């Protein structure tokens, strides 16, 4: 069988002192942490679009990536990418992949042709899945790249576009079901606006809800039991994306009574674009019982767009895994590397190194987070900080057992207020110490 990454052998765990760039330093798939194998904490996935389809193009320049399958055309290229994708995942020990319909098969000249292309490639992917045991974490549809989606998909002013997008989701969901996909993602591509001067926001939001309701109904109809996920993002490509952040999406879902049908897929770089930390978005989702899955990457804080870099920041991965452990694990969600190598990192081995550093950074984050939680290093401080709600007037507030009249009377005799220090720097020092020592 043809190899697309001939020079690269299966990546092994060599431990923290290894200087081999093609080895894991912290990610030890079988190592048991907190009663579970590392690989099962993460359920790492390869993003088909960045890894196989993306070629390094940006608004100022064309493709740069050196790949052995370059130069092939359309269906041949799609077929070669399937082989290459499964070789890459097998060599990295990545057990899941995520895909858009458009990543795996060419658009064709009609919807009929698009469906036919998808069927051919889906057969091939299914064959590779059963050969390798690699699974599908989630599928989605690309309803944003083609010019027909210039004004949005479900929120387009043109009903024919709404119908076309529905046809795409229908097919992508059927394929995801065929693959045994454990989730299906809706990222609102161009669901937003460029200017309010031409926008009926009310109708667009109602239509988005109608679309999602129909998608849920179709999932039920075909027996797709995977988790449905919405991926918030505040801007890009549109000036304002309707799925702005976790809080916005949760309130949208509640308004349209969809809160029991969808959970959230939280992406690190989308969080920072919304002016939040990654942990903030994870926590908002978790405390509302809406955390479904994660798109792992990181942005560049000096840039206002989605750079989708591989995660290398241990602090962020620590706090991410902290939230994941507090939730009790991600399953049926997982950790999808929605990340791409930089345009200048065009060699095939750059791709492997990028995944290795991403997986290692998360492995280290897991080790630190597990220790922080086990020792209640932050928890016990937080518990004490809110102690006043466990007794006296505080416990009456929490129980809903008081009112403004009583509170005012109470305050009359307790108006010399004593606060405790928030100890932020101490807590930051504690987190650092756990990072040094885990
Ligand atoms: C775009 C983004 C998408 C979704 C899937 O910013 O994150 O790749 O993850 O459509
Ligand atoms: Co994403």
Tab-separated table of C-alpha atoms and ligand atoms in Angstrom:
chain	number	residue	atom	x	y	z
A	1	UNK	CA	0.000	0.000	0.000
A	2	UNK	CA	1.221	3.502	-0.846
A	3	UNK	CA	2.597	5.530	2.037
A	4	UNK	CA	2.073	9.281	2.069
A	5	UNK	CA	4.328	9.943	5.041
A	6	UNK	CA	7.053	7.483	4.241
A	7	UNK	CA	9.773	9.006	6.385
A	8	UNK	CA	7.707	8.996	9.553
A	9	UNK	CA	7.318	5.998	11.823
A	10	UNK	CA	4.659	5.440	14.470
A	11	UNK	CA	5.081	8.138	17.114
A	12	UNK	CA	6.048	6.689	20.498
A	13	UNK	CA	5.991	8.010	24.045
A	14	UNK	CA	9.588	8.636	25.176
A	15	UNK	CA	9.082	10.700	28.332
A	16	UNK	CA	9.773	14.303	29.367
A	17	UNK	CA	13.533	14.127	28.798
A	18	UNK	CA	13.326	12.997	25.199
A	19	UNK	CA	14.753	15.404	22.641
A	20	UNK	CA	13.249	13.477	19.754
A	21	UNK	CA	10.924	15.913	18.009
A	22	UNK	CA	8.957	12.978	16.632
A	23	UNK	CA	8.129	11.473	20.040
A	24	UNK	CA	5.636	12.244	22.790
A	25	UNK	CA	7.085	13.747	25.969
A	26	UNK	CA	3.909	13.708	28.108
A	27	UNK	CA	1.199	12.015	26.084
A	28	UNK	CA	1.262	8.382	27.107
A	29	UNK	CA	-1.992	7.026	25.657
A	30	UNK	CA	-2.337	4.021	27.984
A	31	UNK	CA	-1.216	5.749	31.202
A	32	UNK	CA	-4.013	5.786	33.760
A	33	UNK	CA	-4.797	9.184	35.267
A	34	UNK	CA	-7.663	9.544	37.711
A	35	UNK	CA	-8.903	6.055	36.893
A	36	UNK	CA	-8.986	6.531	33.133
A	37	UNK	CA	-6.494	6.097	30.298
A	38	UNK	CA	-5.074	9.365	29.023
A	39	UNK	CA	-6.453	8.717	25.556
A	40	UNK	CA	-9.949	8.316	26.986
A	41	UNK	CA	-9.763	11.629	28.807
A	42	UNK	CA	-9.088	13.428	25.549
A	43	UNK	CA	-10.617	11.425	22.710
A	44	UNK	CA	-8.312	13.403	20.402
A	45	UNK	CA	-9.549	14.041	16.892
A	46	UNK	CA	-7.939	15.184	13.662
A	47	UNK	CA	-9.688	18.014	11.848
A	48	UNK	CA	-9.949	16.960	8.233
A	49	UNK	CA	-10.202	20.532	6.931
A	50	UNK	CA	-7.004	21.924	8.395
A	51	UNK	CA	-4.962	18.746	8.184
A	52	UNK	CA	-5.941	17.272	4.844
A	53	UNK	CA	-7.729	19.961	2.842
A	54	UNK	CA	-6.077	23.206	3.979
A	55	UNK	CA	-3.029	23.995	1.936
A	56	UNK	CA	-1.632	27.072	3.639
A	57	UNK	CA	-3.491	29.639	1.551
A	58	UNK	CA	-4.318	32.984	3.195
A	59	UNK	CA	-5.961	36.193	1.899
A	60	UNK	CA	-2.586	37.303	0.531
A	61	UNK	CA	-1.239	34.153	-0.987
A	62	UNK	CA	-1.794	30.700	-2.394
A	63	UNK	CA	-0.937	27.224	-1.140
A	64	UNK	CA	2.436	26.474	0.380
A	65	UNK	CA	2.151	22.958	1.776
A	66	UNK	CA	4.485	20.229	0.512
A	67	UNK	CA	2.388	17.091	0.353
A	68	UNK	CA	3.011	13.904	-1.586
A	69	UNK	CA	-0.540	14.015	-2.932
A	70	UNK	CA	-0.223	17.505	-4.416
A	71	UNK	CA	-0.900	17.733	-8.134
A	72	UNK	CA	-3.728	15.208	-8.217
A	73	UNK	CA	-7.108	16.397	-9.394
A	74	UNK	CA	-10.526	16.410	-7.730
A	75	UNK	CA	-11.704	12.859	-6.948
A	76	UNK	CA	-8.184	11.387	-7.151
A	77	UNK	CA	-7.030	13.959	-4.650
A	78	UNK	CA	-9.973	13.272	-2.336
A	79	UNK	CA	-9.177	9.563	-2.442
A	80	UNK	CA	-5.484	10.105	-1.760
A	81	UNK	CA	-6.339	12.350	1.171
A	82	UNK	CA	-8.394	9.585	2.746
A	83	UNK	CA	-5.402	7.238	2.600
A	84	UNK	CA	-3.093	9.961	3.898
A	85	UNK	CA	-5.480	10.953	6.701
A	86	UNK	CA	-5.735	7.426	8.067
A	87	UNK	CA	-1.973	6.939	7.804
A	88	UNK	CA	-1.392	10.165	9.740
A	89	UNK	CA	-3.938	9.329	12.448
A	90	UNK	CA	-2.611	5.787	12.822
A	91	UNK	CA	0.964	7.014	13.166
A	92	UNK	CA	-0.029	9.610	15.760
A	93	UNK	CA	-2.360	7.268	17.633
A	94	UNK	CA	-5.307	9.636	17.061
A	95	UNK	CA	-8.488	7.597	17.281
A	96	UNK	CA	-11.060	10.075	15.926
A	97	UNK	CA	-11.571	12.487	13.064
A	98	UNK	CA	-13.962	15.365	12.365
A	99	UNK	CA	-15.020	16.435	8.903
A	100	UNK	CA	-17.148	18.797	6.819
A	101	UNK	CA	-18.832	17.332	3.759
A	102	UNK	CA	-16.770	19.638	1.537
A	103	UNK	CA	-13.467	18.497	3.091
A	104	UNK	CA	-13.854	14.941	1.949
A	105	UNK	CA	-15.349	15.270	-1.548
A	106	UNK	CA	-15.485	17.855	-4.336
A	107	UNK	CA	-18.479	20.154	-4.725
A	108	UNK	CA	-19.367	18.938	-8.256
A	109	UNK	CA	-21.586	20.877	-10.644
A	110	UNK	CA	-24.919	20.102	-9.031
A	111	UNK	CA	-26.347	18.932	-5.755
A	112	UNK	CA	-26.797	15.498	-7.326
A	113	UNK	CA	-23.124	15.347	-8.260
A	114	UNK	CA	-22.116	16.551	-4.804
A	115	UNK	CA	-24.127	13.737	-3.198
A	116	UNK	CA	-22.620	11.177	-5.601
A	117	UNK	CA	-19.063	12.336	-4.876
A	118	UNK	CA	-19.740	12.131	-1.165
A	119	UNK	CA	-21.060	8.584	-1.465
A	120	UNK	CA	-17.907	7.409	-3.252
A	121	UNK	CA	-15.550	8.924	-0.674
A	122	UNK	CA	-17.736	7.851	2.249
A	123	UNK	CA	-17.379	4.227	1.056
A	124	UNK	CA	-13.626	4.613	1.102
A	125	UNK	CA	-13.586	6.258	4.529
A	126	UNK	CA	-15.805	3.537	5.914
A	127	UNK	CA	-13.389	0.919	4.613
A	128	UNK	CA	-10.415	2.695	6.226
A	129	UNK	CA	-12.347	3.052	9.488
A	130	UNK	CA	-12.939	-0.667	9.717
A	131	UNK	CA	-9.312	-1.442	8.737
A	132	UNK	CA	-7.820	0.886	11.375
A	133	UNK	CA	-10.467	1.085	14.116
A	134	UNK	CA	-10.390	4.893	13.830
A	135	UNK	CA	-13.767	6.481	14.586
A	136	UNK	CA	-15.685	9.619	13.722
A	137	UNK	CA	-16.038	12.156	16.525
A	138	UNK	CA	-18.272	14.457	14.530
A	139	UNK	CA	-19.425	15.508	11.140
A	140	UNK	CA	-20.643	18.874	9.935
A	141	UNK	CA	-21.480	20.704	6.767
A	142	UNK	CA	-19.664	23.499	5.044
A	143	UNK	CA	-22.418	26.003	4.300
A	144	UNK	CA	-20.159	29.024	4.058
A	145	UNK	CA	-17.454	28.625	1.380
A	146	UNK	CA	-19.526	28.462	-1.794
A	147	UNK	CA	-20.672	31.853	-3.180
A	148	UNK	CA	-24.331	30.799	-2.755
A	149	UNK	CA	-23.786	31.302	0.988
A	150	UNK	CA	-22.571	34.899	0.649
A	151	UNK	CA	-25.479	36.160	2.812
A	152	UNK	CA	-25.597	33.178	5.157
A	153	UNK	CA	-27.217	29.745	5.007
A	154	UNK	CA	-30.145	29.303	7.432
A	155	UNK	CA	-30.088	33.086	7.934
A	156	UNK	CA	-29.842	33.984	4.260
A	157	UNK	CA	-32.559	36.347	2.977
A	158	UNK	CA	-32.918	33.893	0.097
A	159	UNK	CA	-35.127	30.885	0.942
A	160	UNK	CA	-33.535	28.798	-1.825
A	161	UNK	CA	-30.265	29.033	0.091
A	162	UNK	CA	-32.022	27.886	3.269
A	163	UNK	CA	-33.288	24.850	1.349
A	164	UNK	CA	-29.870	24.105	-0.150
A	165	UNK	CA	-28.227	24.267	3.283
A	166	UNK	CA	-30.881	21.882	4.601
A	167	UNK	CA	-30.082	19.465	1.763
A	168	UNK	CA	-26.412	19.619	2.744
A	169	UNK	CA	-27.019	19.043	6.447
A	170	UNK	CA	-29.364	16.165	5.622
A	171	UNK	CA	-26.658	14.407	3.626
A	172	UNK	CA	-23.800	15.252	6.028
A	173	UNK	CA	-25.863	13.908	8.918
A	174	UNK	CA	-26.641	10.714	7.033
A	175	UNK	CA	-22.927	10.207	6.361
A	176	UNK	CA	-22.054	10.989	9.979
A	177	UNK	CA	-24.571	8.359	11.036
A	178	UNK	CA	-23.073	5.880	8.568
A	179	UNK	CA	-19.665	6.503	10.139
A	180	UNK	CA	-21.092	5.928	13.611
A	181	UNK	CA	-20.254	9.574	14.411
A	182	UNK	CA	-20.771	10.403	18.070
A	183	UNK	CA	-21.715	14.056	17.518
A	184	UNK	CA	-22.866	16.428	14.811
A	185	UNK	CA	-21.687	20.049	14.866
A	186	UNK	CA	-23.324	23.266	13.707
A	187	UNK	CA	-20.872	26.092	13.374
A	188	UNK	CA	-22.733	29.078	12.030
A	189	UNK	CA	-20.422	29.763	9.056
A	190	UNK	CA	-21.909	33.015	7.782
A	191	UNK	CA	-24.920	33.051	10.108
A	192	UNK	CA	-24.670	36.664	11.173
A	193	UNK	CA	-24.643	40.053	9.506
A	194	UNK	CA	-22.333	42.544	7.869
A	195	UNK	CA	-24.635	45.549	8.367
A	196	UNK	CA	-27.940	46.012	10.161
A	197	UNK	CA	-28.994	48.420	7.378
A	198	UNK	CA	-30.034	45.461	5.233
A	199	UNK	CA	-30.863	42.915	7.930
A	200	UNK	CA	-34.120	41.603	9.409
A	201	UNK	CA	-32.469	40.235	12.535
A	202	UNK	CA	-35.692	38.962	14.006
A	203	UNK	CA	-36.557	36.817	10.977
A	204	UNK	CA	-32.988	35.603	10.623
A	205	UNK	CA	-32.871	34.379	14.225
A	206	UNK	CA	-36.291	32.738	13.921
A	207	UNK	CA	-35.104	31.010	10.747
A	208	UNK	CA	-31.933	29.802	12.410
A	209	UNK	CA	-34.052	28.249	15.149
A	210	UNK	CA	-36.402	26.719	12.543
A	211	UNK	CA	-33.407	25.225	10.756
A	212	UNK	CA	-31.956	23.728	13.930
A	213	UNK	CA	-35.352	22.350	14.927
A	214	UNK	CA	-35.672	20.637	11.550
A	215	UNK	CA	-32.149	19.255	11.860
A	216	UNK	CA	-33.025	17.789	15.282
A	217	UNK	CA	-36.185	16.269	13.830
A	218	UNK	CA	-34.282	14.760	10.933
A	219	UNK	CA	-31.718	13.251	13.309
A	220	UNK	CA	-34.589	11.566	15.161
A	221	UNK	CA	-36.193	10.453	11.936
A	222	UNK	CA	-33.079	8.626	10.702
A	223	UNK	CA	-32.125	7.341	14.148
A	224	UNK	CA	-28.985	9.430	14.494
A	225	UNK	CA	-28.405	9.364	18.238
A	226	UNK	CA	-25.196	11.408	18.358
A	227	UNK	CA	-25.003	14.600	20.384
A	228	UNK	CA	-25.950	17.763	18.465
A	229	UNK	CA	-23.578	20.640	19.107
A	230	UNK	CA	-23.463	24.342	18.384
A	231	UNK	CA	-20.056	25.981	18.158
A	232	UNK	CA	-20.093	29.621	19.293
A	233	UNK	CA	-17.948	32.234	17.541
A	234	UNK	CA	-18.352	36.009	17.833
A	235	UNK	CA	-17.082	37.245	14.467
A	236	UNK	CA	-15.334	36.139	11.281
A	237	UNK	CA	-16.363	35.628	8.595
A	238	UNK	CA	-19.240	38.002	9.339
A	239	UNK	CA	-18.872	41.157	11.403
A	240	UNK	CA	-21.297	39.718	13.945
A	241	UNK	CA	-22.011	36.008	14.227
A	242	UNK	CA	-25.315	35.144	15.888
A	243	UNK	CA	-23.714	32.315	17.913
A	244	UNK	CA	-21.524	34.960	19.573
A	245	UNK	CA	-20.438	33.081	22.699
A	246	UNK	CA	-21.633	30.372	25.094
A	247	UNK	CA	-23.991	32.657	27.024
A	248	UNK	CA	-25.582	33.987	23.813
A	249	UNK	CA	-26.099	30.512	22.405
A	250	UNK	CA	-27.564	29.182	25.634
A	251	UNK	CA	-30.078	32.012	25.809
A	252	UNK	CA	-30.906	31.568	22.109
A	253	UNK	CA	-31.534	27.855	22.645
A	254	UNK	CA	-33.739	28.587	25.652
A	255	UNK	CA	-35.736	31.217	23.792
A	256	UNK	CA	-36.600	28.698	21.079
A	257	UNK	CA	-36.997	25.741	23.437
A	258	UNK	CA	-34.036	23.886	21.908
A	259	UNK	CA	-31.984	23.676	25.111
A	260	UNK	CA	-32.562	19.954	25.585
A	261	UNK	CA	-31.524	19.083	22.034
A	262	UNK	CA	-28.199	20.849	21.669
A	263	UNK	CA	-25.005	21.242	23.637
A	264	UNK	CA	-21.961	23.369	22.904
A	265	UNK	CA	-18.671	22.742	21.153
A	266	UNK	CA	-16.296	25.252	22.731
A	267	UNK	CA	-13.303	26.470	20.741
A	268	UNK	CA	-10.371	28.181	22.464
A	269	UNK	CA	-9.697	30.768	19.764
A	270	UNK	CA	-13.396	31.636	19.469
A	271	UNK	CA	-13.468	32.302	23.210
A	272	UNK	CA	-10.634	34.809	23.016
A	273	UNK	CA	-12.155	36.494	19.955
A	274	UNK	CA	-15.271	37.029	22.087
A	275	UNK	CA	-13.134	38.704	24.750
A	276	UNK	CA	-13.277	35.715	27.084
A	277	UNK	CA	-10.765	33.198	28.271
A	278	UNK	CA	-11.065	29.613	27.090
A	279	UNK	CA	-11.831	28.612	30.691
A	280	UNK	CA	-14.642	31.175	30.894
A	281	UNK	CA	-16.447	29.650	27.924
A	282	UNK	CA	-15.917	26.136	29.249
A	283	UNK	CA	-17.175	27.105	32.684
A	284	UNK	CA	-20.261	28.941	31.390
A	285	UNK	CA	-21.116	25.812	29.389
A	286	UNK	CA	-20.354	23.394	32.204
A	287	UNK	CA	-22.369	25.135	34.906
A	288	UNK	CA	-25.341	25.236	32.553
A	289	UNK	CA	-24.886	21.541	31.765
A	290	UNK	CA	-24.180	22.458	28.148
A	291	UNK	CA	-20.543	21.469	27.668
A	292	UNK	CA	-20.508	18.905	24.885
A	293	UNK	CA	-17.154	18.912	23.146
A	294	UNK	CA	-14.035	20.985	22.524
A	295	UNK	CA	-12.216	22.437	19.534
A	296	UNK	CA	-8.662	22.687	20.775
A	297	UNK	CA	-6.423	25.382	19.398
A	298	UNK	CA	-5.135	28.780	20.449
A	299	UNK	CA	-5.181	32.265	19.013
A	300	UNK	CA	-2.600	35.008	18.938
A	301	UNK	CA	-3.628	37.654	21.455
A	302	UNK	CA	-2.177	40.380	19.237
A	303	UNK	CA	-4.359	39.448	16.292
A	304	UNK	CA	-8.099	39.951	15.971
A	305	UNK	CA	-8.842	36.905	13.884
A	306	UNK	CA	-9.044	33.158	14.208
A	307	UNK	CA	-5.462	31.979	13.766
A	308	UNK	CA	-6.273	28.376	14.729
A	309	UNK	CA	-2.816	27.588	16.055
A	310	UNK	CA	-1.939	24.290	17.656
A	311	UNK	CA	-2.246	24.575	21.444
A	312	UNK	CA	1.115	25.050	23.178
A	313	UNK	CA	0.078	27.050	26.223
A	314	UNK	CA	0.221	24.785	29.293
A	315	UNK	CA	-1.672	27.248	31.473
A	316	UNK	CA	-4.671	27.179	29.138
A	317	UNK	CA	-4.680	23.413	28.690
A	318	UNK	CA	-4.444	22.989	32.475
A	319	UNK	CA	-7.506	25.137	33.073
A	320	UNK	CA	-9.311	23.456	30.188
A	321	UNK	CA	-8.692	19.988	31.597
A	322	UNK	CA	-9.680	21.306	35.021
A	323	UNK	CA	-13.128	22.089	33.611
A	324	UNK	CA	-13.290	18.780	31.777
A	325	UNK	CA	-12.459	16.831	34.950
A	326	UNK	CA	-14.992	18.842	36.926
A	327	UNK	CA	-17.584	17.935	34.325
A	328	UNK	CA	-16.685	14.252	34.730
A	329	UNK	CA	-15.252	13.785	31.221
A	330	UNK	CA	-16.078	14.764	27.684
A	331	UNK	CA	-17.661	11.613	26.293
A	332	UNK	CA	-19.452	11.508	23.833
A	333	UNK	CA	-17.565	14.697	23.007
A	334	UNK	CA	-13.837	14.848	22.529
A	335	UNK	CA	-10.971	17.144	21.816
A	336	UNK	CA	-10.744	18.074	18.167
A	337	UNK	CA	-7.603	19.844	16.993
A	338	UNK	CA	-9.259	22.602	15.008
A	339	UNK	CA	-5.746	23.827	14.344
A	340	UNK	CA	-3.431	24.304	11.413
A	341	UNK	CA	0.305	24.580	10.946
A	342	UNK	CA	1.552	28.050	10.047
A	343	UNK	CA	1.808	28.846	6.376
A	344	UNK	CA	5.577	28.797	6.604
A	345	UNK	CA	5.614	25.359	8.238
A	346	UNK	CA	5.100	23.583	4.966
A	347	UNK	CA	6.929	20.295	5.518
A	348	UNK	CA	4.968	17.115	6.171
A	349	UNK	CA	6.876	16.502	9.403
A	350	UNK	CA	5.769	19.969	10.651
A	351	UNK	CA	2.264	18.538	10.662
A	352	UNK	CA	3.280	15.631	12.878
A	353	UNK	CA	5.266	17.872	15.207
A	354	UNK	CA	2.272	20.206	15.525
A	355	UNK	CA	-0.007	17.368	16.619
A	356	UNK	CA	2.660	16.023	18.981
A	357	UNK	CA	3.120	19.361	20.738
A	358	UNK	CA	-0.664	19.813	20.945
A	359	UNK	CA	-1.184	16.360	22.449
A	360	UNK	CA	1.745	16.779	24.849
A	361	UNK	CA	0.511	20.175	25.991
A	362	UNK	CA	-2.890	18.698	26.788
A	363	UNK	CA	-1.335	15.674	28.494
A	364	UNK	CA	0.684	17.940	30.751
A	365	UNK	CA	-2.410	20.063	31.392
A	366	UNK	CA	-4.325	16.942	32.416
A	367	UNK	CA	-1.621	15.903	34.891
A	368	UNK	CA	-1.577	19.359	36.489
A	369	UNK	CA	-5.368	19.659	36.595
A	370	UNK	CA	-5.786	16.219	38.121
A	371	UNK	CA	-3.374	17.103	40.945
A	372	UNK	CA	-4.972	20.497	41.532
A	373	UNK	CA	-8.340	18.846	41.923
A	374	UNK	CA	-7.163	15.891	43.967
A	375	UNK	CA	-5.484	18.223	46.475
A	376	UNK	CA	-8.412	20.668	46.355
A	377	UNK	CA	-5.705	23.287	45.859
A	378	UNK	CA	-8.185	25.874	44.575
A	379	UNK	CA	-11.428	24.275	45.662
A	380	UNK	CA	-10.786	24.504	49.374
A	381	UNK	CA	-9.993	28.217	49.051
A	382	UNK	CA	-13.169	28.814	47.049
A	383	UNK	CA	-15.215	26.816	49.530
A	384	UNK	CA	-14.002	29.013	52.388
A	385	UNK	CA	-14.500	32.174	50.352
A	386	UNK	CA	-18.238	31.541	50.129
A	387	UNK	CA	-18.603	30.199	53.669
A	388	UNK	CA	-20.946	33.066	54.612
A	389	UNK	CA	-23.664	31.484	52.442
A	390	UNK	CA	-23.523	28.250	54.431
A	391	UNK	CA	-24.682	29.742	57.718
A	392	UNK	CA	-26.770	32.537	59.215
A	393	UNK	CA	-28.283	35.078	56.889
A	394	UNK	CA	-26.329	33.686	53.907
A	395	UNK	CA	-27.948	30.285	54.174
A	396	UNK	CA	-31.359	31.976	54.370
A	397	UNK	CA	-30.556	33.859	51.117
A	398	UNK	CA	-29.564	30.637	49.418
A	399	UNK	CA	-32.685	28.809	50.629
A	400	UNK	CA	-34.920	31.656	49.418
A	401	UNK	CA	-35.980	32.104	52.998
A	402	UNK	CA	-35.694	35.872	53.407
A	403	UNK	CA	-36.679	39.177	51.802
A	404	UNK	CA	-35.568	42.789	51.466
A	405	UNK	CA	-37.331	43.803	54.705
A	406	UNK	CA	-35.470	41.235	56.768
A	407	UNK	CA	-32.193	41.855	54.920
A	408	UNK	CA	-32.445	45.596	55.597
A	409	UNK	CA	-33.078	44.903	59.294
A	410	UNK	CA	-30.108	42.550	59.345
A	411	UNK	CA	-27.864	45.085	57.577
A	412	UNK	CA	-28.784	47.751	60.190
A	413	UNK	CA	-26.915	45.746	62.806
A	414	UNK	CA	-24.195	44.385	60.493
A	415	UNK	CA	-23.045	47.485	58.686
A	416	UNK	CA	-19.377	47.309	59.670
A	417	UNK	CA	-18.421	44.955	56.926
A	418	UNK	CA	-15.227	42.923	57.030
A	419	UNK	CA	-14.013	41.423	53.764
A	420	UNK	CA	-11.347	38.760	53.186
A	421	UNK	CA	-8.549	38.996	50.644
A	422	UNK	CA	-9.238	37.428	47.235
A	423	UNK	CA	-5.614	36.162	47.279
A	424	UNK	CA	-5.337	36.180	43.466
A	425	UNK	CA	-1.551	36.219	43.357
A	426	UNK	CA	-1.320	33.428	45.899
A	427	UNK	CA	-3.667	31.292	43.804
A	428	UNK	CA	-1.674	32.070	40.666
A	429	UNK	CA	1.440	30.991	42.513
A	430	UNK	CA	-0.283	27.751	43.520
A	431	UNK	CA	-1.229	26.998	39.901
A	432	UNK	CA	2.350	27.707	38.835
A	433	UNK	CA	3.711	25.406	41.535
A	434	UNK	CA	1.515	22.587	40.313
A	435	UNK	CA	2.743	23.213	36.790
A	436	UNK	CA	6.395	23.050	37.944
A	437	UNK	CA	5.807	19.871	39.902
A	438	UNK	CA	3.305	17.722	37.980
B	1	LIG	C1	-14.426	27.990	12.162
B	1	LIG	C2	-14.462	26.708	12.867
B	1	LIG	C3	-14.975	25.566	12.074
B	1	LIG	C4	-15.852	24.639	12.845
B	1	LIG	C5	-16.503	23.582	12.013
B	1	LIG	O1	-13.866	28.999	12.894
B	1	LIG	O2	-14.051	26.594	13.992
B	1	LIG	O3	-13.899	24.885	11.535
B	1	LIG	O4	-15.139	24.008	13.860
B	1	LIG	O5	-17.256	24.101	10.982
B	2	LIG	CO1	-13.969	24.966	15.289
